Coordinates of C-alpha atoms and ligand atoms in Angstrom, one line a residue:
M257 CA -0.9 -4.4 57.6
S258 CA -3.7 -5.2 55.1
Y259 CA -5.3 -2.9 52.6
S260 CA -8.9 -3.3 51.8
R261 CA -11.1 -1.8 49.1
P262 CA -13.5 1.1 49.9
V263 CA -17.0 0.1 50.9
R264 CA -19.6 0.3 48.1
E265 CA -22.2 2.9 49.0
R266 CA -25.9 2.0 48.7
L267 CA -27.5 3.4 45.5
D268 CA -31.2 2.6 46.1
G269 CA -33.4 5.7 46.2
R270 CA -30.6 8.2 45.3
H271 CA -31.0 10.9 42.7
F272 CA -28.3 11.9 40.1
D273 CA -28.1 14.6 37.5
V274 CA -26.7 12.1 35.0
A275 CA -26.7 8.3 35.1
I276 CA -24.5 6.6 32.6
I277 CA -24.7 2.9 31.6
G278 CA -21.4 1.4 30.4
G279 CA -17.9 1.9 31.6
G280 CA -15.9 1.7 28.3
I281 CA -13.8 4.7 27.2
N282 CA -16.9 6.6 26.1
G283 CA -19.0 6.2 29.2
I284 CA -16.0 7.0 31.5
A285 CA -15.1 10.1 29.4
I286 CA -18.7 11.3 29.7
A287 CA -18.7 10.7 33.4
R288 CA -15.5 12.6 33.8
E289 CA -16.7 15.6 31.7
C290 CA -20.0 15.9 33.6
A291 CA -18.5 15.4 37.1
L292 CA -15.8 18.0 36.4
A293 CA -18.6 20.4 35.4
G294 CA -20.1 19.8 38.9
R295 CA -22.9 17.4 38.0
R296 CA -23.9 14.5 40.3
V297 CA -22.9 11.5 38.2
L298 CA -23.5 7.7 38.5
L299 CA -21.9 5.2 36.1
V300 CA -22.8 1.6 36.2
E301 CA -20.7 -1.1 34.4
K302 CA -21.8 -4.7 34.3
A303 CA -18.2 -6.1 34.3
D304 CA -15.1 -4.0 34.9
I305 CA -14.3 -0.6 33.4
A306 CA -12.6 -0.9 30.0
S307 CA -13.2 -4.6 29.8
G308 CA -15.4 -4.4 26.7
T309 CA -14.6 -3.1 23.2
T310 CA -12.1 -0.6 24.7
S311 CA -9.6 -3.3 25.5
R312 CA -10.1 -5.1 22.2
A313 CA -8.9 -2.4 19.9
T314 CA -5.7 -2.1 17.8
R315 CA -4.7 0.6 20.3
I316 CA -3.7 3.3 17.8
I317 CA -4.6 6.9 18.3
H318 CA -4.9 8.1 14.8
G319 CA -6.5 10.6 12.5
G320 CA -7.7 7.8 10.2
L321 CA -5.7 8.1 7.0
R322 CA -8.2 5.8 5.4
Y323 CA -11.1 8.2 6.2
L324 CA -9.6 10.7 3.8
E325 CA -10.4 8.3 1.0
H326 CA -14.0 8.2 2.1
G327 CA -14.1 12.0 2.1
E328 CA -14.5 12.3 5.9
I329 CA -12.3 15.3 6.2
G330 CA -14.2 16.6 9.3
L331 CA -13.6 13.3 11.1
V332 CA -9.9 13.3 10.2
R333 CA -9.5 16.8 11.5
E334 CA -11.3 16.0 14.7
S335 CA -9.4 12.8 15.2
L336 CA -6.0 14.5 14.6
R337 CA -6.9 17.3 17.0
E338 CA -7.8 14.8 19.7
R339 CA -4.7 12.7 19.0
N340 CA -2.6 15.8 19.5
R341 CA -4.4 16.7 22.7
L342 CA -3.8 13.2 24.1
L343 CA -0.2 13.3 23.1
K344 CA 0.1 16.5 25.2
E345 CA -2.1 15.6 28.1
R346 CA -1.2 11.9 28.6
P347 CA 2.3 11.6 27.2
H348 CA 3.0 8.6 29.4
L349 CA 0.2 6.6 27.8
V350 CA -0.1 8.0 24.3
R351 CA 3.1 8.1 22.4
P352 CA 4.1 9.1 18.8
L353 CA 4.6 6.1 16.6
N354 CA 6.1 6.1 13.1
F355 CA 4.0 4.3 10.5
V356 CA 5.2 2.9 7.2
L357 CA 2.4 2.7 4.6
A358 CA 3.1 -0.2 2.3
L359 CA 0.9 -0.4 -0.8
H360 CA 1.0 -2.9 -3.6
T361 CA 1.9 -1.4 -7.0
H362 CA 0.0 -3.9 -9.2
G363 CA -3.6 -3.2 -10.1
V364 CA -3.8 -0.2 -7.8
I365 CA -5.8 2.8 -8.6
R366 CA -3.9 5.3 -6.4
S367 CA -0.8 6.9 -7.9
A368 CA 2.2 7.7 -5.8
L369 CA 1.4 11.3 -6.3
A370 CA -2.1 10.9 -4.9
I371 CA -0.7 9.1 -1.8
R372 CA 1.9 11.7 -1.2
T373 CA -0.7 14.4 -1.5
A374 CA -3.0 12.6 1.0
L375 CA -0.1 12.2 3.4
W376 CA 0.8 15.9 3.0
L377 CA -2.8 16.9 3.7
Y378 CA -2.8 14.5 6.7
T379 CA 0.3 16.1 8.1
Q380 CA -1.0 19.6 7.5
A381 CA -4.3 18.8 9.1
S382 CA -2.5 17.5 12.2
G383 CA -0.9 20.9 12.6
S384 CA 2.6 19.4 12.3
H385 CA 4.6 20.9 9.6
A386 CA 7.9 19.2 10.4
S387 CA 8.9 16.7 7.8
R388 CA 11.3 14.3 9.4
D389 CA 13.8 12.3 7.6
R390 CA 12.4 8.8 7.8
S391 CA 14.6 7.2 5.1
E392 CA 16.2 5.0 7.7
S393 CA 12.9 3.5 8.8
L394 CA 11.9 3.0 5.2
A395 CA 15.1 1.3 4.3
R396 CA 14.7 -1.1 7.3
F397 CA 11.3 -2.1 6.1
D398 CA 12.5 -2.4 2.5
S399 CA 15.0 -5.0 3.7
T400 CA 12.6 -7.1 5.7
L401 CA 9.4 -7.2 3.7
D402 CA 9.0 -9.7 0.9
R403 CA 10.6 -8.1 -2.2
G404 CA 8.4 -10.2 -4.5
L405 CA 5.3 -8.3 -3.3
D406 CA 6.2 -5.1 -5.1
L407 CA 5.4 -2.8 -2.3
R408 CA 5.6 1.0 -2.5
L409 CA 6.6 2.5 0.9
F410 CA 5.6 5.8 2.4
S411 CA 6.1 7.1 5.9
Y412 CA 4.0 9.2 8.3
E413 CA 3.5 9.7 12.0
D414 CA 0.5 8.8 14.2
A415 CA 0.3 7.6 17.8
Q416 CA -0.3 4.6 20.0
C417 CA -1.9 4.0 23.3
E418 CA -0.5 0.6 24.3
Y419 CA -2.9 0.5 27.3
P420 CA -6.2 2.3 26.8
E421 CA -7.2 0.4 30.0
R422 CA -4.8 2.7 31.9
L423 CA -6.2 5.8 30.2
V424 CA -9.7 4.8 31.3
A425 CA -8.5 4.1 34.8
E426 CA -7.0 7.6 35.0
W427 CA -10.2 9.2 33.7
A428 CA -12.3 7.2 36.0
G429 CA -10.1 8.2 39.0
E430 CA -10.5 11.9 38.0
A431 CA -14.3 11.5 37.7
V432 CA -14.4 9.9 41.2
Q433 CA -12.2 12.7 42.6
A434 CA -14.8 15.2 41.1
G435 CA -17.5 13.4 43.0
A436 CA -18.8 10.8 40.5
V437 CA -19.9 7.3 41.7
I438 CA -18.4 4.7 39.4
R439 CA -19.8 1.3 40.0
N440 CA -18.3 -1.7 38.2
Y441 CA -19.9 -5.1 38.5
T442 CA -23.3 -3.4 38.5
Q443 CA -25.7 -4.2 35.6
A444 CA -28.4 -1.9 34.4
L445 CA -31.5 -4.0 34.2
E446 CA -33.9 -1.4 32.9
I447 CA -34.1 2.3 32.0
L448 CA -37.2 3.6 33.8
V449 CA -39.4 5.6 31.5
Q450 CA -42.6 7.4 32.5
E451 CA -44.8 9.7 30.4
G452 CA -42.3 10.1 27.6
K453 CA -39.3 10.9 29.9
A454 CA -36.5 8.7 31.1
R455 CA -36.6 9.0 34.9
G456 CA -34.0 6.6 36.2
L457 CA -32.4 3.2 36.2
R458 CA -33.0 -0.2 37.9
S459 CA -29.7 -2.0 38.4
R460 CA -28.3 -5.1 40.1
D461 CA -25.1 -5.2 42.0
L462 CA -23.4 -8.4 40.8
I463 CA -21.3 -8.7 43.9
D464 CA -24.0 -8.6 46.6
E465 CA -26.9 -9.4 44.3
L466 CA -28.9 -6.4 45.6
E467 CA -31.1 -4.5 43.2
A468 CA -31.4 -0.7 43.3
A469 CA -33.5 1.9 41.7
V470 CA -32.1 5.4 41.2
T471 CA -33.6 8.5 39.6
A472 CA -31.8 10.8 37.2
D473 CA -32.4 13.8 35.0
W474 CA -30.5 12.3 32.1
I475 CA -29.7 8.7 31.2
V476 CA -26.8 8.0 28.8
N477 CA -26.7 4.6 27.3
A478 CA -22.9 4.2 26.5
T479 CA -22.9 0.4 26.2
G480 CA -21.1 0.3 22.8
P481 CA -22.1 -2.8 20.9
W482 CA -24.6 -3.7 23.7
A483 CA -26.6 -0.5 23.2
D484 CA -29.6 -2.1 21.4
E485 CA -29.8 -4.9 24.0
V486 CA -30.1 -2.4 26.8
L487 CA -32.9 -0.6 25.1
Q488 CA -34.7 -3.9 24.3
H489 CA -34.5 -4.9 28.0
S490 CA -36.2 -1.6 28.8
Q491 CA -39.1 -2.5 26.5
L492 CA -38.3 0.6 24.4
E493 CA -39.7 0.5 20.9
Q494 CA -36.7 1.5 18.9
E495 CA -35.2 0.9 15.5
Q496 CA -31.8 -0.9 15.5
L497 CA -29.0 1.6 16.1
I498 CA -25.9 -0.5 16.1
G499 CA -24.5 -2.9 13.4
G500 CA -21.8 -4.7 15.3
V501 CA -18.7 -5.5 13.2
R502 CA -16.3 -8.0 14.7
G503 CA -12.5 -7.4 14.5
T504 CA -9.9 -10.0 15.4
H505 CA -6.2 -9.6 16.2
I506 CA -3.4 -12.1 16.6
V507 CA -0.4 -11.5 18.9
L508 CA 3.0 -12.9 17.9
P509 CA 6.3 -12.8 19.7
V510 CA 8.9 -10.4 18.2
F511 CA 10.2 -12.3 15.1
G512 CA 13.4 -11.8 13.0
G513 CA 12.8 -8.7 10.8
A514 CA 9.7 -7.6 12.9
P515 CA 9.0 -3.9 12.6
A516 CA 10.3 -1.5 15.2
D517 CA 7.8 1.0 13.6
A518 CA 4.2 0.2 12.7
L519 CA 3.3 -1.2 9.4
Y520 CA 0.0 -0.2 7.7
T521 CA -0.8 -2.2 4.6
E522 CA -3.6 -3.9 2.7
A523 CA -4.3 -7.6 2.8
S524 CA -4.9 -9.6 -0.4
D525 CA -8.6 -8.5 -0.4
G526 CA -7.7 -4.8 -0.1
R527 CA -8.7 -4.6 3.6
P528 CA -6.4 -2.4 5.8
M529 CA -4.1 -4.3 8.0
F530 CA -1.7 -3.3 10.8
V531 CA 1.5 -5.0 12.1
I532 CA 2.4 -3.1 15.2
P533 CA 4.9 -3.5 18.1
W534 CA 2.9 -3.8 21.2
A535 CA 3.7 -4.7 24.8
G536 CA 7.0 -6.4 23.8
Q537 CA 5.1 -8.4 21.1
I538 CA 3.7 -7.9 17.6
L539 CA 0.0 -7.2 17.2
V540 CA -1.5 -8.1 13.8
G541 CA -5.0 -7.0 12.9
T542 CA -7.7 -6.8 12.0
T543 CA -10.7 -8.4 10.3
E544 CA -14.3 -7.2 9.6
A545 CA -17.2 -9.5 10.0
P546 CA -20.8 -8.8 11.0
Q547 CA -21.5 -10.0 14.6
L548 CA -24.9 -11.4 14.2
E549 CA -25.0 -13.4 17.4
S550 CA -24.9 -11.8 20.9
V551 CA -21.9 -9.6 21.6
D552 CA -20.9 -11.7 24.6
S553 CA -20.4 -14.7 22.4
A554 CA -18.0 -13.0 20.0
E555 CA -14.8 -14.9 19.6
P556 CA -12.0 -15.1 16.9
T557 CA -12.9 -17.7 14.3
A558 CA -10.4 -20.1 12.7
A559 CA -11.0 -18.4 9.3
E560 CA -10.1 -15.0 10.8
I561 CA -6.9 -16.3 12.4
A562 CA -5.9 -18.0 9.1
Y563 CA -6.6 -14.8 7.2
L564 CA -4.3 -12.7 9.5
L565 CA -1.6 -15.4 9.6
T566 CA -1.6 -15.8 5.8
A567 CA -1.3 -12.0 5.4
V568 CA 1.6 -11.6 7.9
R569 CA 3.4 -14.6 6.4
R570 CA 3.1 -13.1 3.0
L571 CA 4.7 -9.9 4.2
Y572 CA 7.5 -11.6 6.1
P573 CA 8.2 -14.9 4.3
R574 CA 11.7 -15.1 5.7
A575 CA 10.6 -15.0 9.3
G576 CA 9.1 -18.5 9.1
I577 CA 6.0 -17.6 11.2
A578 CA 4.0 -20.6 12.1
A579 CA 0.5 -21.0 13.6
S580 CA 2.0 -22.3 16.8
D581 CA 3.8 -19.0 17.2
I582 CA 0.6 -17.2 17.8
R583 CA 0.6 -16.4 21.5
Y584 CA -3.1 -15.6 21.5
S585 CA -5.9 -13.9 19.6
Y586 CA -8.6 -11.5 20.7
T587 CA -11.7 -10.1 19.2
G588 CA -13.9 -7.1 19.7
V589 CA -17.2 -5.8 18.2
R590 CA -17.1 -2.3 16.7
P591 CA -20.3 -0.5 17.7
L592 CA -20.8 1.0 14.2
P593 CA -24.1 2.6 13.1
Y594 CA -26.5 0.1 11.7
S595 CA -26.1 0.5 7.9
P596 CA -27.3 -2.6 6.2
R597 CA -26.9 -1.3 2.7
E598 CA -23.2 -0.3 3.1
S599 CA -20.1 -2.4 2.9
M600 CA -18.5 -2.8 6.3
G601 CA -15.4 -0.9 5.4
A602 CA -17.4 2.0 4.1
I603 CA -19.5 2.5 7.2
S604 CA -18.6 5.9 8.8
R605 CA -16.4 5.7 11.9
R606 CA -17.9 9.1 13.0
H607 CA -19.8 8.8 16.3
K608 CA -23.4 9.9 16.8
L609 CA -25.3 10.8 19.9
H610 CA -28.8 9.5 19.4
D611 CA -31.3 11.8 21.2
H612 CA -34.3 9.6 21.9
L613 CA -36.5 12.6 21.9
E614 CA -36.7 11.7 18.2
D615 CA -38.5 8.5 19.4
G616 CA -40.7 10.4 21.9
I617 CA -38.5 9.9 25.0
A618 CA -36.9 12.9 26.6
G619 CA -33.7 12.7 28.8
L620 CA -32.2 9.7 27.1
I621 CA -29.1 9.6 24.8
T622 CA -27.5 6.6 23.2
V623 CA -23.9 6.7 22.1
V624 CA -23.5 5.1 18.6
G625 CA -19.9 4.4 17.4
G626 CA -16.9 6.3 18.5
K627 CA -13.2 5.5 18.7
L628 CA -10.6 5.5 21.4
T629 CA -9.1 8.6 19.7
T630 CA -12.3 10.7 19.8
A631 CA -13.8 9.6 23.2
A632 CA -13.0 12.9 24.9
S633 CA -14.6 15.0 22.1
L634 CA -17.6 12.7 22.1
A635 CA -17.9 13.3 25.9
R636 CA -17.8 17.1 25.4
S637 CA -20.6 16.9 22.8
C638 CA -22.6 14.7 25.1
A639 CA -22.1 17.2 28.0
C640 CA -23.4 20.0 25.7
M641 CA -26.5 18.0 24.8
I642 CA -27.2 17.6 28.5
G643 CA -27.0 21.4 28.8
I644 CA -23.5 21.7 30.4
R645 CA -21.7 24.9 29.2
L646 CA -18.1 24.0 28.6
P647 CA -15.2 26.4 28.2
E648 CA -14.4 27.0 24.5
A649 CA -11.0 25.5 24.8
P650 CA -10.8 22.8 27.4
A651 CA -7.9 23.2 29.8
T652 CA -5.0 21.1 28.7
F653 CA -2.5 19.7 31.1
V654 CA 0.9 19.8 29.5
A655 CA 3.4 17.4 31.0
A656 CA 6.6 19.1 30.1
G657 CA 7.3 22.8 30.4
P658 CA 8.2 24.7 27.2
D659 CA 11.9 24.0 27.6
A660 CA 11.8 20.6 29.2
G661 CA 11.8 17.7 26.9
L662 CA 9.3 14.9 27.6
E663 CA 12.1 12.4 28.3
N664 CA 13.4 14.8 31.0
T665 CA 10.0 14.9 32.5
F666 CA 9.8 11.1 32.7
A667 CA 13.3 10.9 34.1
E668 CA 12.3 13.5 36.8
W669 CA 9.1 11.6 37.7
A670 CA 11.1 8.3 37.9
Q671 CA 13.8 9.8 40.1
T672 CA 11.3 11.2 42.5
V673 CA 9.4 7.9 42.6
A674 CA 12.7 5.9 43.3
K675 CA 13.6 8.3 46.1
V676 CA 10.1 8.4 47.8
A677 CA 9.4 4.7 47.5
G678 CA 13.0 3.4 48.0
I679 CA 12.8 1.2 44.9
P680 CA 15.2 0.5 42.0
A681 CA 15.4 3.0 39.2
A682 CA 14.0 0.5 36.6
S683 CA 11.0 -0.1 38.7
A684 CA 10.4 3.6 39.3
A685 CA 10.7 4.3 35.5
A686 CA 8.1 1.5 34.8
I687 CA 5.7 3.1 37.3
A688 CA 6.2 6.6 35.9
E689 CA 5.5 5.3 32.4
W690 CA 2.1 3.8 33.4
H691 CA 0.9 6.2 36.0
G692 CA 2.4 9.6 34.9
R693 CA 1.8 12.3 37.5
H694 CA 0.0 9.7 39.7
A695 CA 3.2 7.7 40.0
L696 CA 4.0 9.8 43.1
C697 CA 0.8 8.4 44.8
V698 CA 2.0 4.9 44.1
A699 CA 5.4 5.8 45.5
R700 CA 3.9 7.2 48.7
T701 CA 1.9 3.9 49.1
A702 CA 5.0 1.9 48.5
A703 CA 6.9 3.8 51.1
L704 CA 4.4 2.6 53.8
D705 CA 5.5 -1.0 53.8
P706 CA 8.4 -3.0 52.3
V707 CA 5.9 -5.7 51.2
L708 CA 4.4 -3.2 48.8
Q709 CA 7.7 -2.5 47.2
S710 CA 8.2 -6.1 46.0
P711 CA 7.7 -6.8 42.3
L712 CA 4.4 -8.5 41.2
C713 CA 6.4 -11.4 39.9
P714 CA 10.2 -12.0 39.7
H715 CA 10.3 -10.8 36.0
S716 CA 8.2 -7.6 36.4
E717 CA 9.3 -4.1 37.3
H718 CA 5.8 -3.3 38.5
I719 CA 5.2 -3.6 42.2
V720 CA 2.5 -4.6 44.7
A721 CA 1.8 -1.0 45.7
E722 CA 0.3 -0.4 42.2
A723 CA -2.2 -3.2 42.9
I724 CA -3.1 -1.6 46.2
E725 CA -3.6 1.8 44.5
A726 CA -5.8 0.0 41.9
V727 CA -8.0 -1.3 44.6
Q728 CA -8.1 1.7 46.8
R729 CA -8.4 4.5 44.2
E730 CA -9.2 2.9 40.8
S731 CA -12.1 0.7 41.8
A732 CA -10.4 -2.6 40.9
I733 CA -12.1 -5.5 42.6
T734 CA -10.8 -8.7 41.2
L735 CA -7.4 -10.0 40.4
G736 CA -8.3 -9.7 36.7
D737 CA -9.1 -6.0 37.2
I738 CA -5.7 -5.5 38.6
L739 CA -3.5 -7.6 36.3
L740 CA -5.4 -7.1 33.0
R741 CA -6.5 -3.5 33.3
R742 CA -5.0 -1.3 36.1
V743 CA -1.5 -2.8 36.1
P744 CA -1.8 -4.7 32.9
V745 CA 1.3 -6.8 33.3
A746 CA -0.6 -9.9 32.3
L747 CA -0.9 -8.6 28.7
G748 CA 2.9 -8.7 28.4
A749 CA 5.3 -10.9 26.4
C750 CA 6.5 -13.1 29.2
W751 CA 3.5 -13.5 31.5
S752 CA 3.0 -17.1 32.5
D753 CA 0.8 -19.1 34.8
E754 CA 3.7 -19.1 37.3
C755 CA 3.7 -15.2 37.2
S756 CA -0.1 -15.3 37.8
R757 CA 0.4 -17.5 40.9
T758 CA 3.2 -15.4 42.3
A759 CA 1.2 -12.1 41.7
A760 CA -1.9 -13.6 43.3
A761 CA 0.0 -14.6 46.4
R762 CA 1.8 -11.3 46.8
I763 CA -1.3 -9.2 46.1
G764 CA -3.5 -11.5 48.3
A765 CA -1.1 -11.2 51.2
A766 CA -1.2 -7.4 51.0
L767 CA -5.0 -7.3 50.7
G768 CA -5.5 -9.9 53.5
W769 CA -7.1 -12.5 51.3
T770 CA -7.7 -15.9 52.8
E771 CA -6.2 -19.0 51.1
H772 CA -9.5 -19.9 49.7
Q773 CA -10.1 -16.3 48.4
Q774 CA -6.6 -16.3 46.8
R775 CA -7.4 -19.7 45.0
T776 CA -10.7 -18.5 43.7
E777 CA -9.4 -15.1 42.6
L778 CA -6.5 -16.9 40.8
E779 CA -8.9 -19.4 39.1
S780 CA -11.3 -16.7 37.9
F781 CA -8.4 -14.5 36.7
L782 CA -6.9 -17.4 34.6
E783 CA -10.4 -18.1 33.2
E784 CA -11.0 -14.4 32.3
R785 CA -7.5 -14.2 30.7
R786 CA -8.2 -17.3 28.6
R787 CA -11.6 -15.9 27.5
F788 CA -10.1 -12.6 26.5
L789 CA -6.7 -13.7 25.1
R790 CA -7.6 -16.9 23.4
P791 CA -5.0 -19.5 22.9
V792 CA -5.2 -20.7 19.3
P793 CA -6.7 -24.2 19.2
P794 CA -5.0 -26.8 17.0
G795 CA -6.7 -26.5 13.7
P796 CA -6.2 -26.8 9.9
F797 CA -3.4 -24.2 10.0
S798 CA -1.4 -25.9 12.8
P799 CA 2.2 -26.3 11.8
T800 CA 4.0 -29.5 11.7
R801 CA 7.5 -28.0 11.9
E802 CA 9.5 -26.3 14.5
S803 CA 8.9 -22.6 14.9
L804 CA 11.7 -20.3 13.7
L805 CA 10.7 -17.4 15.9
T806 CA 12.9 -15.9 18.5
Q807 CA 10.9 -16.4 21.7
S808 CA 11.1 -13.4 23.9
A809 CA 12.7 -14.2 27.2
C810 CA 11.7 -12.6 30.5
Ligands
FAD991 C1 -11.2 -4.6 16.4 C2 -11.3 -3.2 16.9 C3 -10.2 -2.3 16.6 C4 -10.3 -1.0 17.0 N1 -9.2 -0.2 16.9 C5 -9.2 1.1 17.3 C6 -8.0 1.8 17.2 O1 -7.0 1.4 16.9 N2 -8.2 3.2 17.5 C7 -9.3 3.7 17.9 O2 -9.4 4.9 18.2 N3 -10.5 3.0 18.1 C8 -10.4 1.7 17.7 N4 -11.5 0.9 17.9 C9 -12.8 1.5 18.3 C10 -12.9 1.6 19.8 O3 -12.2 0.5 20.5 C11 -14.3 1.5 20.3 O4 -15.1 2.3 19.4 C12 -14.5 2.0 21.7 O5 -13.7 1.3 22.5 C13 -15.9 1.9 22.1 O6 -16.0 2.3 23.5 P1 -17.4 2.2 24.2 O7 -17.1 2.8 25.6 O8 -18.4 2.9 23.4 O9 -17.8 0.7 24.3 P2 -17.2 -0.5 25.3 O10 -15.8 -0.3 25.5 O11 -17.7 -1.8 24.7 O12 -18.0 -0.2 26.6 C14 -19.3 -0.5 26.8 C15 -19.5 -1.1 28.2 O13 -20.9 -1.3 28.5 C16 -21.0 -2.4 29.4 N5 -22.4 -2.8 29.4 C17 -23.1 -3.5 28.5 N6 -24.3 -3.7 28.9 C18 -24.4 -3.2 30.2 C19 -25.5 -3.2 31.1 N7 -26.7 -3.7 30.9 N8 -25.2 -2.6 32.3 C20 -24.0 -2.0 32.6 N9 -23.0 -2.0 31.7 C21 -23.2 -2.6 30.5 C22 -20.0 -3.4 28.8 O14 -19.6 -4.3 29.8 C23 -18.9 -2.5 28.3 O15 -17.8 -2.4 29.3 C24 -11.5 -0.5 17.6 C25 -12.5 -1.4 17.8 C26 -12.4 -2.7 17.5 C27 -13.6 -3.6 17.8

């Protein structure tokens, strides 16, 4: 049996209530909100959903402790409310994470009392009044960090979404179920404006190269750091809206003394820095540099990598971290509001919905800024601007009943999946963790055919049925869409070229790919992975000694 992807319907000549450009977390959240409210929605994305800034983030779902220092109380409150909502609604994807705040004692303006007060305010604003005993976590950090650094340690709780790519896939699936047309690999060429009103879009399908023109009552430009470029291509006279700020991360294998909780500290120049356990590895980030060239050309620079490496070595001198230990680096461009007179760290992280009526064009909104954390509330504001009346308190799906703990809910999901699909418990648990309630759909697909029950590669718990679901229900088209974003096994600690070859063969067999198709899919996947997760080239910071790190084994 072979499982093919659904046919892409023709767009030319169609009318939509809302046409959205950009399938990052913000565009998809807006599409979902409008479709659930019964609007006819089109979303076009030039690459794959969540392949832009959304997959380049630090992946924490946070209130923004640092924003307190900038007096952005409203933003902190909104972010904490959204964080709590995500923890409740998507507990399989957004999980609580303990943070240790490590601040230098020398030459520092903040007193311990001021920091404790800020943390108390932060906890109160989050609605959590429980003060957990975190002395054990603090003691662990105290014993692994460099004692010479004179760090003062505090602890607090925030959250992490290891795979925002999966969150976006789920929201996109829900938008499609509510009737939205989500079109990846479709580039908006021009916003069509007539007599002071945005009337529609001209787009090109990058798969069959066909152009289409659609009309729409509202156009939302949700292209993140590309927003100005889209407006320029549409010949719209417009002041610059976005000031792109590049942020780079490096990814290390788990090293001796590596944190089990997240570390939030300041680098030597006072910039915030995170060291976070992620996907069986350690994520270190980030930097801030203006992205003056085109967004598509953004890549980690040698100076950024050296900066992050120096900072993490300084914190963990006993781990013997060398440049050759860096598994890869990745970079993204924050779509911050254009603020040439402000320092990059001080630019507000609050989003803005720019109504182009201010510039004489009705029916056009551009999204400026935004965070993973606040995408859903941004979407609700956008829906309101469009004239959609939303219920005062959006319905919340709560995964666990009042008496059932979350771990019980996961265990129940996993048990059902194992039973329905006839797969081992570990595999069922991995599927429940990534797909939540939708894990049952994966299980039903797996039950159709033993080929779909096989793992994607010998080391993975994830199975071919997840790839089929990705293609049939989550608009995945390429091998890269599957392995990097819908079933993101290729971000993991032990993924190798051999894993890629095995997964391509197994997925290709189920999807009925020819040998040629399988080869080209594999080649473009490897190329895309290299462009995203960049191996660190030999450079001035290359080590000459053996790495002391414990390499994670599959
Ligand atoms: C380094 C870094 C770290 C971050 N860390 C965090 C964090 O820990 N927590 C947090 O909450 N937030 C974080 N953020 C912020 C967050 O990631 C972004 O604000 C958010 O992902 C922006 O989403 P978006 O949908 O607006 O943009 P994007 O995800 O960039 O989506 C825009 C999409 O538009 C598409 N597009 C562009 N041009 C066209 C066209 N002509 N036609 C069709 N499609 C087009 C692009 O391909 C892209 O997919 C971080 C950001 C960066 C850069």
